Short mmCIF file of C-alpha atoms in Angstrom, two decimals:
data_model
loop_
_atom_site.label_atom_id
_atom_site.label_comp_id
_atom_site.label_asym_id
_atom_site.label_seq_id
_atom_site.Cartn_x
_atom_site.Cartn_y
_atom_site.Cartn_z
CA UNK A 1 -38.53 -14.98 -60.66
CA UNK A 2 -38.81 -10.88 -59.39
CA UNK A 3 -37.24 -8.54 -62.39
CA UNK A 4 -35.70 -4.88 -61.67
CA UNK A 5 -34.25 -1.94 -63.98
CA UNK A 6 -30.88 -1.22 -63.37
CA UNK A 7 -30.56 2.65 -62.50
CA UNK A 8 -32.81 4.73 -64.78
CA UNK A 9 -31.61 2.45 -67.87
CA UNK A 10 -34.71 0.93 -68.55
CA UNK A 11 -32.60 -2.15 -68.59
CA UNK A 12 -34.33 -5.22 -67.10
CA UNK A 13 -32.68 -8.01 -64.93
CA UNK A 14 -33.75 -10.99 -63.18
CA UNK A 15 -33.22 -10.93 -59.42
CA UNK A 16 -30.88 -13.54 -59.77
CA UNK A 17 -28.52 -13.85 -62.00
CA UNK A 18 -25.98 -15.65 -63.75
CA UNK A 19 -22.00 -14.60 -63.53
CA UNK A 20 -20.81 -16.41 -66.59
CA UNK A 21 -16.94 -16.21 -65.07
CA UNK A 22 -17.49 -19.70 -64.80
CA UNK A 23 -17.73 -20.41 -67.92
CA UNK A 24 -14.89 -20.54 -70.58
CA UNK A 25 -12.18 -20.43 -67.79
CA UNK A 26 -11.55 -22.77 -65.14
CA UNK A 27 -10.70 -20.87 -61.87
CA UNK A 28 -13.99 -22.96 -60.18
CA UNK A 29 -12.79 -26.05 -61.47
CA UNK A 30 -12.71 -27.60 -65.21
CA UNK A 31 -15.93 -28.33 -67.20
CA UNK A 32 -16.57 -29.26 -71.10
CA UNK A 33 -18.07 -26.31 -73.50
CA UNK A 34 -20.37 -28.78 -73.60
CA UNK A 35 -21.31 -28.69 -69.99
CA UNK A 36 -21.21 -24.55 -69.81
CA UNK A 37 -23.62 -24.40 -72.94
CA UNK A 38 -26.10 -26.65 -71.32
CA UNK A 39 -26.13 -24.69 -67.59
CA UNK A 40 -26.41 -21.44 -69.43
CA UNK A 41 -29.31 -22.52 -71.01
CA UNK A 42 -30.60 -24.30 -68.20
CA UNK A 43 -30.24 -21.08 -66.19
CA UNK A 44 -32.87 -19.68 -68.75
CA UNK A 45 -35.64 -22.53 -68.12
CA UNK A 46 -35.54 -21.58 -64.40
CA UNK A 47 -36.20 -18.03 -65.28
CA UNK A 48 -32.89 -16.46 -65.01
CA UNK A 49 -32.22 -13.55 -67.69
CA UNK A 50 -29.31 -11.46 -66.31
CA UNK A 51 -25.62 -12.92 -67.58
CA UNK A 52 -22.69 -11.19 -66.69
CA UNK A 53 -19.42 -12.09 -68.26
CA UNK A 54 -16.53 -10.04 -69.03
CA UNK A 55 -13.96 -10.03 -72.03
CA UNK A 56 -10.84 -11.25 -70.08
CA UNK A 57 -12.57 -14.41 -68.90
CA UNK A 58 -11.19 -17.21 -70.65
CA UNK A 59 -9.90 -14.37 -73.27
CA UNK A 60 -12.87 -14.03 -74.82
CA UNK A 61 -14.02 -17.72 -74.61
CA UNK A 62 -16.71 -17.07 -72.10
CA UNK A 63 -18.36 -14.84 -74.53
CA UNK A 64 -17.72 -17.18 -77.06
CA UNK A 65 -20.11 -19.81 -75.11
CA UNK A 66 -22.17 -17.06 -73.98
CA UNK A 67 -23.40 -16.04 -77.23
CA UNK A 68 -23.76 -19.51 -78.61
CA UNK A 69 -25.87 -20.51 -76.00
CA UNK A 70 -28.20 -17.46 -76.26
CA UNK A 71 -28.44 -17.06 -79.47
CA UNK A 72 -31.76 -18.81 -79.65
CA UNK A 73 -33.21 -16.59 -76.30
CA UNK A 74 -31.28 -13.03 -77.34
CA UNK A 75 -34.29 -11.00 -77.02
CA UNK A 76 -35.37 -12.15 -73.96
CA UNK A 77 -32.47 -12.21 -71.90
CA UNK A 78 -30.42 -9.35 -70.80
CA UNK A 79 -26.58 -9.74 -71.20
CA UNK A 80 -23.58 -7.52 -69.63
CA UNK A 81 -19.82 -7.94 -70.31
CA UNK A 82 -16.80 -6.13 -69.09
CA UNK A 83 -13.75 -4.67 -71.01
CA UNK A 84 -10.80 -3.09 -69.32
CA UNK A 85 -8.27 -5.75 -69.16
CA UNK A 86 -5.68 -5.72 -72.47
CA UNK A 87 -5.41 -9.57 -72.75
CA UNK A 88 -4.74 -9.53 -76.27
CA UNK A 89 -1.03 -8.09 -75.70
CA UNK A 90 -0.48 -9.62 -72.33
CA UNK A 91 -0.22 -13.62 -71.50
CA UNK A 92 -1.77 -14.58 -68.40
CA UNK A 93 0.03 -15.76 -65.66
CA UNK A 94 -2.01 -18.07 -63.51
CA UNK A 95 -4.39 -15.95 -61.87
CA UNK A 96 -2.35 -12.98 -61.63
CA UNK A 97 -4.07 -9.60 -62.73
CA UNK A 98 -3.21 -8.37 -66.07
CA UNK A 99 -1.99 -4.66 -67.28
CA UNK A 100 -4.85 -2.65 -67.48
CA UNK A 101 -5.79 -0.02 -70.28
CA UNK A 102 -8.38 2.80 -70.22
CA UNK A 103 -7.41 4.27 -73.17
CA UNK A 104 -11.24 5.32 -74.81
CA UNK A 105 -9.84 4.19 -78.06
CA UNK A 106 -8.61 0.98 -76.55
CA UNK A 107 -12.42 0.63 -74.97
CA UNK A 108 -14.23 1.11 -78.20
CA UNK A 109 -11.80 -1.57 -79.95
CA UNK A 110 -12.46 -3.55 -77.31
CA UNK A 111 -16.19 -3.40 -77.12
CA UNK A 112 -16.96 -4.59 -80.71
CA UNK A 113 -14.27 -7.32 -80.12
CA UNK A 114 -16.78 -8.04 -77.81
CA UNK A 115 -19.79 -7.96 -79.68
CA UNK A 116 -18.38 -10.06 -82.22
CA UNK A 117 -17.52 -12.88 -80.14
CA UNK A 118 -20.69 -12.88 -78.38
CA UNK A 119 -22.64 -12.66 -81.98
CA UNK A 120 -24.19 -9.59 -80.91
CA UNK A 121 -24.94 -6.03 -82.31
CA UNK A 122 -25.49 -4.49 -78.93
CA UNK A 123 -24.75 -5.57 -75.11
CA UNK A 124 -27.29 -4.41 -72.74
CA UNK A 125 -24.19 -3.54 -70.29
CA UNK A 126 -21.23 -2.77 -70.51
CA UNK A 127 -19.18 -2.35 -67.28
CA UNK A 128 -15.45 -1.01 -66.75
CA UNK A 129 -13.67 -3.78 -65.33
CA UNK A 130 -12.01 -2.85 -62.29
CA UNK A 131 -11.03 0.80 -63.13
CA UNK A 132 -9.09 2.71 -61.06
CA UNK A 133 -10.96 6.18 -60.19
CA UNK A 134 -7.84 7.82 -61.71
CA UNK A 135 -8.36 5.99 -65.09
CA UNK A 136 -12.23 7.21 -64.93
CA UNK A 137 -11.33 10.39 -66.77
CA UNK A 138 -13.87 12.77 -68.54
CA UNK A 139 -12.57 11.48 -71.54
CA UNK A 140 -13.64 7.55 -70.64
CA UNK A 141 -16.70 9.16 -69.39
CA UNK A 142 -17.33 10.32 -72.58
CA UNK A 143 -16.79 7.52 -75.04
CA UNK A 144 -19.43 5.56 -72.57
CA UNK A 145 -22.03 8.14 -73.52
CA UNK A 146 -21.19 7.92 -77.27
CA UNK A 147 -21.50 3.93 -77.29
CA UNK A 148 -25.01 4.63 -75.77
CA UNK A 149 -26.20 7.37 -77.98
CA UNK A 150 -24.79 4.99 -81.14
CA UNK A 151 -26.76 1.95 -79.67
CA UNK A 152 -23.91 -0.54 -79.01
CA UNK A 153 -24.65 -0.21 -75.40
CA UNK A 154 -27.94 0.35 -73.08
CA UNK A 155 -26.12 0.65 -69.57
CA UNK A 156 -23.25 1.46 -67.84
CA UNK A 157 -21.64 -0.08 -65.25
CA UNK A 158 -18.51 -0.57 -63.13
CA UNK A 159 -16.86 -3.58 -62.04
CA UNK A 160 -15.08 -3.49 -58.42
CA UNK A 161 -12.25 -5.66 -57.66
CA UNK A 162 -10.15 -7.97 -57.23
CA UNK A 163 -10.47 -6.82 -53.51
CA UNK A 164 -13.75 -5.44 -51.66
CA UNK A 165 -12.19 -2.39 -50.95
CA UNK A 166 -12.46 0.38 -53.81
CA UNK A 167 -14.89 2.41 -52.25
CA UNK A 168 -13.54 5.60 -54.27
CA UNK A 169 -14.31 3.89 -57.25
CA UNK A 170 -17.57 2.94 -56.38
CA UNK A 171 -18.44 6.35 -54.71
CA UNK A 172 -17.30 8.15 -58.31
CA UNK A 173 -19.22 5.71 -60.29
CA UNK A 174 -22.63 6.63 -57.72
CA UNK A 175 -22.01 10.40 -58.04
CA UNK A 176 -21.66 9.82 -61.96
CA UNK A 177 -24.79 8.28 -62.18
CA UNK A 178 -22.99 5.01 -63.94
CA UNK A 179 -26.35 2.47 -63.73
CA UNK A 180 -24.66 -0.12 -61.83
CA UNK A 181 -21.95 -0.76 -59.36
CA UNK A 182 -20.50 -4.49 -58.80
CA UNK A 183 -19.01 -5.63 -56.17
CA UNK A 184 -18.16 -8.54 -53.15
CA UNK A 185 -21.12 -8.32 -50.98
CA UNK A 186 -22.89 -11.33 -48.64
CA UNK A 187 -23.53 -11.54 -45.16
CA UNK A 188 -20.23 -12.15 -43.71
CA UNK A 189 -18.18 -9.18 -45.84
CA UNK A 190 -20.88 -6.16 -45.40
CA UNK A 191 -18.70 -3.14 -44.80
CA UNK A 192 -18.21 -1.80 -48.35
CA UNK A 193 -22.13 -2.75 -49.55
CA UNK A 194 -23.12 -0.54 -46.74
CA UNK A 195 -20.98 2.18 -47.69
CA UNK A 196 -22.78 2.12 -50.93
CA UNK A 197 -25.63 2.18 -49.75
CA UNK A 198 -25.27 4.98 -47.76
CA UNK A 199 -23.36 6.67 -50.42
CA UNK A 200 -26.53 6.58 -52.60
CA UNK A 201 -28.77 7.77 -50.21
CA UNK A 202 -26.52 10.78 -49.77
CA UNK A 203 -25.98 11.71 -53.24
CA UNK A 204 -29.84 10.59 -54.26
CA UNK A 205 -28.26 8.75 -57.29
CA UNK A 206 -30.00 6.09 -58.94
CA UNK A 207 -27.71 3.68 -59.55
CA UNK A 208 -28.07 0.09 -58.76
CA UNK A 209 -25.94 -1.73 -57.29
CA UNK A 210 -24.91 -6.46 -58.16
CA UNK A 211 -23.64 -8.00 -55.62
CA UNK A 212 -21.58 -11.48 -56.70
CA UNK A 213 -20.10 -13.62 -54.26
CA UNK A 214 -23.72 -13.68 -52.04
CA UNK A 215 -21.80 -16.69 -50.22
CA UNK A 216 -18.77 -15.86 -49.23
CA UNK A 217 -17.26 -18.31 -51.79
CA UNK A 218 -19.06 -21.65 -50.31
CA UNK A 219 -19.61 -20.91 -46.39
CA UNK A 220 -22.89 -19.81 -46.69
CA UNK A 221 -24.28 -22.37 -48.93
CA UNK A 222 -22.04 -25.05 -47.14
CA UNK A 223 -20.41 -26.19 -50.50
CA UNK A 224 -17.15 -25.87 -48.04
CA UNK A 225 -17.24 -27.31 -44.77
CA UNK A 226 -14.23 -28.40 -42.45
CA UNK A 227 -13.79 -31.31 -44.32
CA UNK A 228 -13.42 -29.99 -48.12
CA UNK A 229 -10.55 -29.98 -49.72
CA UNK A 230 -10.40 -27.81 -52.70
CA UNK A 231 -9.08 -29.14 -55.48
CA UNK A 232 -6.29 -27.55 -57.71
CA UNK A 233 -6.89 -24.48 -59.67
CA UNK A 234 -10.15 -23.59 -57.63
CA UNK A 235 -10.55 -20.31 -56.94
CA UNK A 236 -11.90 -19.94 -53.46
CA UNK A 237 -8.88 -22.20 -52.75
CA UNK A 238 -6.56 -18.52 -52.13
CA UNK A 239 -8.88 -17.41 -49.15
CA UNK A 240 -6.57 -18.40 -45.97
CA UNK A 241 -7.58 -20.97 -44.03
CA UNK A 242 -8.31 -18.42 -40.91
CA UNK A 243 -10.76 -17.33 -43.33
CA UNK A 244 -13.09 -20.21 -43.08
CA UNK A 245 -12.53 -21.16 -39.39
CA UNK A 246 -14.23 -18.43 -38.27
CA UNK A 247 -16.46 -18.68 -41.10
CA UNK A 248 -18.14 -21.77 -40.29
CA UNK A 249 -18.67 -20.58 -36.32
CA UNK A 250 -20.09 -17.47 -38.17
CA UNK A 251 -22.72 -19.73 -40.26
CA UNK A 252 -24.16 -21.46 -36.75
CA UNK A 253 -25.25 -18.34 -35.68
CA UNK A 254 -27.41 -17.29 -39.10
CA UNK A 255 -28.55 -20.29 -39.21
CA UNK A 256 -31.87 -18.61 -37.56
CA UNK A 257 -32.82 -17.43 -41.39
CA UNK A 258 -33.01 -20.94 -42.50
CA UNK A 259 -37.13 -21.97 -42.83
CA UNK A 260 -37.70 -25.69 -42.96
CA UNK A 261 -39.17 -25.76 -46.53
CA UNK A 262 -39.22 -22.37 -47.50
CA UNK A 263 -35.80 -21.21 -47.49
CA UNK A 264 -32.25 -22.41 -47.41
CA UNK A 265 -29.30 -20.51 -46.02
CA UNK A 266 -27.84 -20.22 -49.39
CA UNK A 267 -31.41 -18.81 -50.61
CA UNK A 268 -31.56 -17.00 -47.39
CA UNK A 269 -27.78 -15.46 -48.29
CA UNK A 270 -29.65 -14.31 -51.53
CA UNK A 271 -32.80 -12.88 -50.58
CA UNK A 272 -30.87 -11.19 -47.41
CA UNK A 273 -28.96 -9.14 -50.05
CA UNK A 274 -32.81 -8.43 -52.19
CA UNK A 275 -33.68 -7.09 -49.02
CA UNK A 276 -31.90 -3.86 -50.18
CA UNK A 277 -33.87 -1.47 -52.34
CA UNK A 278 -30.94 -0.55 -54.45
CA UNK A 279 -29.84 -4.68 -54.99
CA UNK A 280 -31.10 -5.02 -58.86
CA UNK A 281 -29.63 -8.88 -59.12
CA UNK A 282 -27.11 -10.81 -57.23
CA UNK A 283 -24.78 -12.64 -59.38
CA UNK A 284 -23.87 -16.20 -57.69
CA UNK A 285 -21.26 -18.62 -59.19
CA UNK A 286 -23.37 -21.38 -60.35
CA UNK A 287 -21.35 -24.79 -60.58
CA UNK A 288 -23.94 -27.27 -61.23
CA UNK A 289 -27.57 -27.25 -61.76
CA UNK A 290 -28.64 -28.40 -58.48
CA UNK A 291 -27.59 -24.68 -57.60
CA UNK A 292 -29.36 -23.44 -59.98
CA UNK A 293 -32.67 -24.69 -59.25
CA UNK A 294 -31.88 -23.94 -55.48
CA UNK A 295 -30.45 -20.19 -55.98
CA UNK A 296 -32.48 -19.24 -58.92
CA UNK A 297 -35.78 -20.36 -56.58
CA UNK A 298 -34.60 -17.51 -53.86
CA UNK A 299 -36.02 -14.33 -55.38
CA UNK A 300 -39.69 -16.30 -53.94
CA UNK A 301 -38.85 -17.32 -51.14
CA UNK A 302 -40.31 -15.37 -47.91
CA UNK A 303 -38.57 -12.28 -47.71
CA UNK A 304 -36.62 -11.60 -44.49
CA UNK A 305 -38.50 -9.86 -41.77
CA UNK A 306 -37.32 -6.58 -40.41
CA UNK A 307 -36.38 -8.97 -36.56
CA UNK A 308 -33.77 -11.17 -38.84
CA UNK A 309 -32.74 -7.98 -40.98
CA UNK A 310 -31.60 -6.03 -37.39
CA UNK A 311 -30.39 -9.38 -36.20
CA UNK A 312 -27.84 -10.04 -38.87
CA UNK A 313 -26.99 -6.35 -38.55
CA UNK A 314 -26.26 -6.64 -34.72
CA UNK A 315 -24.50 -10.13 -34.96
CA UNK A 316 -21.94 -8.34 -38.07
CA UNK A 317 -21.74 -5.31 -35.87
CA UNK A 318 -20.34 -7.01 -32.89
CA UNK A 319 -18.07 -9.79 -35.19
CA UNK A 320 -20.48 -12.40 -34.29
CA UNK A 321 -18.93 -12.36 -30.59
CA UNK A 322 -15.60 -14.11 -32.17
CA UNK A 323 -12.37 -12.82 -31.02
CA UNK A 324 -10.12 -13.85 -33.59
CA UNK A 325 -7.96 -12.73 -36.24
CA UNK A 326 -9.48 -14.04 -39.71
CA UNK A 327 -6.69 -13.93 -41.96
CA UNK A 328 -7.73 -11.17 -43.71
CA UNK A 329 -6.55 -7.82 -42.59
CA UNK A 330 -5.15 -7.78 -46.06
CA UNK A 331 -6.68 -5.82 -49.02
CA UNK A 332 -6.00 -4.32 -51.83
CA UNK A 333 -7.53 -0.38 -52.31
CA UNK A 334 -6.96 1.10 -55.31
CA UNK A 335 -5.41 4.70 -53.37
CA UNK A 336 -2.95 2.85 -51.15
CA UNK A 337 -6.02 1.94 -48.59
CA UNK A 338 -7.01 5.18 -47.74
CA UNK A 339 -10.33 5.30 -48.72
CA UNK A 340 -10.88 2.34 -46.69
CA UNK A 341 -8.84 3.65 -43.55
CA UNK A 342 -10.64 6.98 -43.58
CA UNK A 343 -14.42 5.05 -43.64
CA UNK A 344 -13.18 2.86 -40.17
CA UNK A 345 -13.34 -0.05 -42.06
CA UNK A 346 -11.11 -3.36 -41.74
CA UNK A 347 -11.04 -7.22 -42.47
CA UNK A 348 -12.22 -6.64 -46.06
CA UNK A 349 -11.98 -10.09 -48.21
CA UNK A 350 -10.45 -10.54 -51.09
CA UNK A 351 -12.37 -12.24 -53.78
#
């Protein structure tokens, strides 16, 4: 396993890592606390030591697990959680997204709630779930650098969603210097990861950027083929079935990065995304520990050549030569789409 700093943090994370939204909630099906304990610490004995989670995932039950599991490893693993999302006066509805609250004082609160739960006295990161860019006021700007100077944080980061779009967000978050940006990013939904990209090398900004989703929510890894039915409550179950049509056609034509024991396509997915100096870790959603050993194995495998990087490039460029709609002109932006009309960009996924 390949490390990298996030930003100029000094904050270390494994090349892959582990999105712990899987655990404590069951949007990718149910599993025992059991079951999440033991994968979490399996992910540490095949080298992973980057695990995301986030406050509102299970309300608060993912860090719950999270810090049990890693209580014995804490000072060799590096752990991030989000805050943003006011759970604790709103019920959840499904998977419906819950009232928001910036309020610095609210943050604070909500950061030791936090570290309580994950039996912590400092995260490594702490990321602003989903923020708005007008809700990333000087005054939230500020109470970030005060939980740093105190200690009870080393990084900052933001977290983009529910859609891909956002690129305002992300954009403010790269000018500000935040140390990392998250976001949707894999070979088949490229637009706004490039727009980063480019964005950083404009602004010379250091910040690093976690992609999650690396494959496209079971195409590229072929966890869903034509014949899978998704079963109730599964999250990739409210892509449209356009979605993965075209999809799967896409898939037959990368299947050129495959290596015949040396690399997988859903190891090829990962390391396509490493390929990018400014990718610290990319976050996939680990449901059982066959994909960990596979995924967690793809920051060694042979790194893509500069022929398969400009072939990927040319085959998004031109839609992979398939002329049909799939499903998902649809997005949300947090500034009514603008941003997203004004960079040319269209057929953004939700996640």
């Amino acid at each position: 396993m390949q490390h990298s700093e996030l930003g100029d943090s000094s904050v270390e994370v494994s090349e892959v890592g582990f999105g712990a939204w899987v655990v404590g909630t069951d949007w990718w099906g149910d599993r025992s606390e059991e079951d999440a304990i033991e994968m979490v610490q399996y992910a540490v004995e095949q080298g992973i030591t980057y695990f995301d989670t986030g406050d509102v995932y299970g309300h608060g039950n993912s860090e719950e697990l999270l810090g049990e599991a890693l209580s014995e490893v804490r000072d060799e693993v590096t752990v991030a959680t989000k805050v943003g999302y006011d759970f604790y006066n709103n019920p959840q509805a499904g998977h419906g997204e819950l009232p928001k609250e910036m309020d610095p004082e609210y943050l604070r609160d909500a950061v030791h709630k936090s570290l309580e739960r994950l039996g912590m006295d400092s995260v490594d990161v702490l990321q602003l779930h989903n923020a708005d860019v007008d809700e990333i006021t000087p005054d939230v700007l500020e109470v970030l650098d005060e939980l740093e100077e105190e200690g009870t944080i080393d990084a900052t980061g933001l977290a983009l969603g529910p859609s891909i779009g956002w690129l305002a967000e992300g954009d403010l978050a790269i000018e500000e210097e935040f140390d990392a940006v998250q976001l949707v990013w894999n070979v088949l939904e490229q637009e706004v990861g490039n727009h980063f990209l480019e964005t950083i090398e404009r602004t010379g900004s250091s910040t690093s950027l976690i992609p999650r989703v690396p494959h496209s929510s079971g195409i590229l890894n072929e966890q869903v083929t034509p014949d899978t039915e998704l079963g109730e409550g599964d999250h990739r179950g409210f892509r449209p079935e356009e979605w993965y049509e075209t999809g799967w056609e896409k898939l037959d034509k990368l299947r050129f990065l495959q290596r015949d024991g040396e690399r997988t396509m859903g190891q090829a997915s990962i390391a396509w995304l490493l390929s990018h100096e400014s990718v610290a870790t990319v976050t996939p959603t680990f449901r059982t520990k066959a994909d960990i050993d596979e995924w967690a194995a793809a920051s060694d495998v042979p790194k893509l050549s500069d022929e398969e990087m400009t072939r990927v490039a040319e085959l998004y460029e031109n839609d992979f030569d398939i002329d049909r709609d799939d499903g998902m002109d649809s997005l949300r932006s947090s500034i009514g789409g603008d941003d997203i009309e004004s960079a040319g960009l269209d057929k953004l996924a939700a996640d």
